[in-house]
mmCIF file of C-alpha atoms in Angstrom:
data_model
loop_
_atom_site.group_PDB
_atom_site.id
_atom_site.type_symbol
_atom_site.label_atom_id
_atom_site.label_comp_id
_atom_site.label_asym_id
_atom_site.label_seq_id
_atom_site.Cartn_x
_atom_site.Cartn_y
_atom_site.Cartn_z
ATOM 1 C CA MET A 23 -0.157 -0.180 -0.110
ATOM 2 C CA PRO A 24 1.494 3.196 -0.929
ATOM 3 C CA ASN A 25 2.371 5.781 1.907
ATOM 4 C CA TYR A 26 0.818 9.319 1.021
ATOM 5 C CA ILE A 27 2.432 11.824 4.014
ATOM 6 C CA TYR A 28 0.949 15.017 4.632
ATOM 7 C CA ILE A 29 3.363 17.495 6.453
ATOM 8 C CA PHE A 30 1.671 20.293 8.581
ATOM 9 C CA ILE A 31 4.302 22.816 10.062
ATOM 10 C CA ASP A 32 3.419 25.175 12.767
ATOM 11 C CA ALA A 33 5.670 28.241 12.025
ATOM 12 C CA SER A 34 5.611 29.887 15.493
ATOM 13 C CA ASN A 35 5.853 26.450 17.017
ATOM 14 C CA LEU A 36 8.818 25.446 14.807
ATOM 15 C CA TRP A 37 10.767 29.186 15.184
ATOM 16 C CA GLU A 38 11.056 28.119 19.081
ATOM 17 C CA ALA A 39 13.328 25.080 17.778
ATOM 18 C CA GLN A 40 15.448 26.931 15.408
ATOM 19 C CA LYS A 41 16.251 29.758 17.821
ATOM 20 C CA ALA A 42 17.383 27.094 20.279
ATOM 21 C CA LYS A 43 19.752 25.222 17.445
ATOM 22 C CA GLY A 44 20.983 28.528 16.143
ATOM 23 C CA ARG A 45 20.053 27.518 12.664
ATOM 24 C CA PHE A 46 17.231 27.578 10.255
ATOM 25 C CA LEU A 47 15.672 24.653 9.188
ATOM 26 C CA ASP A 48 16.429 23.647 5.958
ATOM 27 C CA TYR A 49 13.103 22.612 4.252
ATOM 28 C CA GLU A 50 14.162 20.957 1.507
ATOM 29 C CA LYS A 51 16.365 18.493 3.321
ATOM 30 C CA THR A 52 13.577 18.212 6.190
ATOM 31 C CA THR A 53 11.067 16.780 3.519
ATOM 32 C CA ASN A 54 13.966 14.627 1.829
ATOM 33 C CA TYR A 55 14.565 13.203 5.312
ATOM 34 C CA ILE A 56 10.781 12.346 5.880
ATOM 35 C CA LYS A 57 10.134 10.925 2.644
ATOM 36 C CA GLY A 58 13.237 8.582 3.527
ATOM 37 C CA ARG A 59 12.438 7.628 7.176
ATOM 38 C CA PHE A 60 9.039 7.160 6.390
ATOM 39 C CA ALA A 61 8.992 5.334 2.792
ATOM 40 C CA GLY A 62 6.820 8.130 1.685
ATOM 41 C CA ASP A 63 5.570 7.645 -2.151
ATOM 42 C CA SER A 64 4.121 10.908 -2.123
ATOM 43 C CA ILE A 65 4.591 13.895 0.476
ATOM 44 C CA LYS A 66 2.447 17.762 0.360
ATOM 45 C CA VAL A 67 3.711 20.155 3.096
ATOM 46 C CA PHE A 68 1.327 22.624 4.493
ATOM 47 C CA TYR A 69 3.191 25.857 6.105
ATOM 48 C CA TYR A 70 1.501 27.964 8.676
ATOM 49 C CA SER A 71 2.456 31.224 9.658
ATOM 50 C CA ALA A 72 1.367 34.658 10.923
ATOM 51 C CA TYR A 73 3.247 37.758 9.975
ATOM 52 C CA PRO A 74 3.547 41.157 11.284
ATOM 53 C CA ALA A 75 1.446 44.122 9.467
ATOM 54 C CA GLU A 76 3.219 46.480 7.101
ATOM 55 C CA GLY A 77 4.564 49.366 8.724
ATOM 56 C CA THR A 78 4.430 47.951 12.606
ATOM 57 C CA ARG A 79 8.028 46.603 12.347
ATOM 58 C CA SER A 80 11.297 48.980 11.993
ATOM 59 C CA TYR A 81 12.551 46.815 9.576
ATOM 60 C CA SER A 82 11.082 45.460 6.381
ATOM 61 C CA ILE A 83 8.826 42.639 6.056
ATOM 62 C CA ASP A 84 9.541 41.985 2.129
ATOM 63 C CA GLY A 85 12.097 38.703 3.111
ATOM 64 C CA LYS A 86 9.212 37.227 4.973
ATOM 65 C CA HIS A 87 7.132 37.194 1.762
ATOM 66 C CA LYS A 88 10.072 36.370 -0.469
ATOM 67 C CA PHE A 89 10.598 33.082 1.887
ATOM 68 C CA PHE A 90 6.525 32.561 1.542
ATOM 69 C CA THR A 91 7.124 32.667 -2.202
ATOM 70 C CA PHE A 92 10.329 30.233 -2.358
ATOM 71 C CA LEU A 93 8.479 27.782 -0.221
ATOM 72 C CA LYS A 94 5.643 27.728 -2.312
ATOM 73 C CA LYS A 95 7.055 28.352 -6.101
ATOM 74 C CA GLY A 96 10.530 26.694 -4.598
ATOM 75 C CA LEU A 97 9.727 23.439 -2.896
ATOM 76 C CA GLY A 98 5.692 22.863 -3.816
ATOM 77 C CA PHE A 99 4.490 23.965 -0.225
ATOM 78 C CA GLU A 100 0.871 24.604 0.522
ATOM 79 C CA VAL A 101 1.709 28.108 2.268
ATOM 80 C CA VAL A 102 -0.934 29.149 4.749
ATOM 81 C CA LYS A 103 -0.480 32.596 5.913
ATOM 82 C CA LYS A 104 -2.457 35.587 7.757
ATOM 83 C CA GLU A 105 -1.689 38.853 9.218
ATOM 84 C CA LEU A 106 -0.952 39.225 12.785
ATOM 85 C CA LYS A 107 -3.818 40.390 14.886
ATOM 86 C CA ARG A 108 -3.151 43.554 17.029
ATOM 87 C CA ILE A 109 -4.897 44.135 20.268
ATOM 88 C CA PRO A 110 -4.389 46.923 22.240
ATOM 89 C CA VAL A 111 -3.870 45.828 25.922
ATOM 90 C CA ILE A 112 -4.337 48.336 29.017
ATOM 91 C CA ASP A 113 -2.607 47.408 32.792
ATOM 92 C CA GLU A 114 -1.150 48.618 35.488
ATOM 93 C CA HIS A 115 2.028 49.497 33.180
ATOM 94 C CA GLY A 116 -0.361 51.590 30.896
ATOM 95 C CA GLU A 117 -1.090 50.549 27.140
ATOM 96 C CA SER A 118 0.355 48.079 25.042
ATOM 97 C CA ILE A 119 -0.127 45.868 21.828
ATOM 98 C CA LYS A 120 -0.538 42.205 21.847
ATOM 99 C CA GLU A 121 -0.275 40.501 18.843
ATOM 100 C CA LYS A 122 -1.580 36.957 18.138
ATOM 101 C CA GLY A 123 -1.182 34.863 14.815
ATOM 102 C CA ASN A 124 -2.598 31.518 16.052
ATOM 103 C CA MET A 125 -3.397 29.120 13.316
ATOM 104 C CA ASP A 126 -4.486 25.805 14.851
ATOM 105 C CA VAL A 127 -7.759 26.065 13.087
ATOM 106 C CA GLU A 128 -6.195 26.579 10.017
ATOM 107 C CA ILE A 129 -3.868 23.335 10.434
ATOM 108 C CA THR A 130 -6.970 21.028 11.842
ATOM 109 C CA ILE A 131 -9.146 22.367 9.118
ATOM 110 C CA ASP A 132 -6.711 21.042 6.238
ATOM 111 C CA ALA A 133 -6.017 17.949 8.406
ATOM 112 C CA LEU A 134 -9.541 16.787 8.628
ATOM 113 C CA HIS A 135 -10.322 18.070 5.099
ATOM 114 C CA ASN A 136 -7.631 16.091 3.337
ATOM 115 C CA LEU A 137 -8.411 13.024 5.773
ATOM 116 C CA ASP A 138 -9.004 10.768 2.637
ATOM 117 C CA LYS A 139 -5.683 11.759 0.836
ATOM 118 C CA TYR A 140 -3.096 10.758 3.239
ATOM 119 C CA ASN A 141 -2.070 7.550 5.516
ATOM 120 C CA THR A 142 0.510 9.325 7.677
ATOM 121 C CA ALA A 143 0.162 12.702 8.890
ATOM 122 C CA ILE A 144 3.582 14.566 10.357
ATOM 123 C CA PHE A 145 2.836 17.647 12.898
ATOM 124 C CA PHE A 146 5.813 20.064 13.536
ATOM 125 C CA THR A 147 4.482 21.516 16.720
ATOM 126 C CA GLY A 148 4.492 21.003 20.466
ATOM 127 C CA ASP A 149 1.511 22.574 21.273
ATOM 128 C CA SER A 150 -1.049 20.014 23.032
ATOM 129 C CA ASP A 151 -3.936 21.890 21.427
ATOM 130 C CA PHE A 152 -3.354 19.294 18.733
ATOM 131 C CA LEU A 153 -4.062 16.233 21.129
ATOM 132 C CA ALA A 154 -7.544 16.042 20.096
ATOM 133 C CA LEU A 155 -6.793 16.146 16.221
ATOM 134 C CA VAL A 156 -4.264 13.285 16.794
ATOM 135 C CA THR A 157 -6.535 11.239 18.919
ATOM 136 C CA TYR A 158 -9.094 11.349 15.997
ATOM 137 C CA LEU A 159 -6.565 10.727 13.193
ATOM 138 C CA ARG A 160 -5.424 7.840 14.878
ATOM 139 C CA ARG A 161 -9.020 6.584 15.676
ATOM 140 C CA ARG A 162 -9.168 6.609 11.677
ATOM 141 C CA GLY A 163 -6.605 4.471 10.821
ATOM 142 C CA LYS A 164 -3.831 7.261 10.237
ATOM 143 C CA LYS A 165 -0.339 7.230 11.340
ATOM 144 C CA VAL A 166 0.585 10.169 13.448
ATOM 145 C CA TYR A 167 3.838 11.949 14.233
ATOM 146 C CA ILE A 168 5.188 14.720 16.012
ATOM 147 C CA PHE A 169 8.257 16.284 15.379
ATOM 148 C CA SER A 170 9.039 19.262 17.763
ATOM 149 C CA SER A 171 12.078 20.201 20.335
ATOM 150 C CA ARG A 172 12.210 18.832 23.970
ATOM 151 C CA ASN A 173 11.756 22.536 25.584
ATOM 152 C CA ASN A 174 8.680 22.758 23.186
ATOM 153 C CA ILE A 175 6.477 19.981 23.265
ATOM 154 C CA SER A 176 3.674 18.899 25.382
ATOM 155 C CA GLU A 177 3.890 15.627 27.418
ATOM 156 C CA GLU A 178 0.147 14.965 25.888
ATOM 157 C CA LEU A 179 1.005 15.281 22.523
ATOM 158 C CA ARG A 180 4.677 13.374 22.706
ATOM 159 C CA THR A 181 2.751 10.396 24.230
ATOM 160 C CA GLY A 182 -0.288 10.614 22.337
ATOM 161 C CA SER A 183 1.094 10.133 18.934
ATOM 162 C CA ASP A 184 2.501 7.089 17.329
ATOM 163 C CA GLY A 185 5.740 8.780 17.885
ATOM 164 C CA TYR A 186 8.033 11.741 18.716
ATOM 165 C CA THR A 187 10.985 12.832 17.297
ATOM 166 C CA ASP A 188 13.029 15.898 19.057
ATOM 167 C CA ILE A 189 14.515 17.932 16.055
ATOM 168 C CA LEU A 190 17.242 19.150 17.711
ATOM 169 C CA ASP A 191 18.905 15.682 18.061
ATOM 170 C CA LEU A 192 18.624 15.715 14.135
ATOM 171 C CA ILE A 193 21.948 16.152 12.302
ATOM 172 C CA ASP A 194 20.926 16.693 8.181
ATOM 173 C CA ILE A 195 17.868 18.887 8.603
ATOM 174 C CA TRP A 196 19.542 22.282 9.580
ATOM 175 C CA GLY A 197 20.573 25.192 6.851
ATOM 176 C CA ARG A 198 22.303 28.071 7.636
ATOM 177 C CA ALA A 199 22.951 29.680 10.870
ATOM 178 C CA LEU A 200 20.617 32.646 12.490
ATOM 179 C CA LYS A 201 21.594 36.075 12.561
ATOM 180 C CA ARG A 202 20.308 38.363 15.248
ATOM 181 C CA ARG A 203 18.466 41.458 13.286
ATOM 182 C CA VAL A 204 19.827 44.621 14.551
ATOM 183 C CA GLU A 205 17.498 46.853 15.555
ATOM 184 C CA ASN A 206 17.443 50.799 13.678
ATOM 185 C CA GLY A 207 17.369 53.197 16.580
#
């Protein structure tokens, strides 16, 4: 029986692992690694990210949009993105802006909408909110694996899947080193 693999990448969750490793994930290497490890006949990758609104940063966000284009056109990923919501918050320290860009609902909808198209689901997330989805998929006969990092994985999700991989322990999936952005001020 062919093994069709769907990969769901929660970019904000994965960012924590990349910061811990000090390197960017190389998505082409990662896809090839998964295809080999799980004997995948075909792979489809979904990448979920929220991004800052234009003008809300002291730096350009053009690079982020170019990266989305690379994932879509260069690697064939399905890129699901939305602008961060900016929520005014007032507390004892005054007024500030909180940004939210949770993509959990979008990931869940895509995993369920495509249920009949894959045998194996791989989630790059450590968020315990996905436990209900993982449990549902497993009850429907899907193999479900979690890729995250030891500092960013819920115990429930780690033990509730068919397998957990700490991506910080993998060698051949990493790309260039992270560089700190210098703020203009």
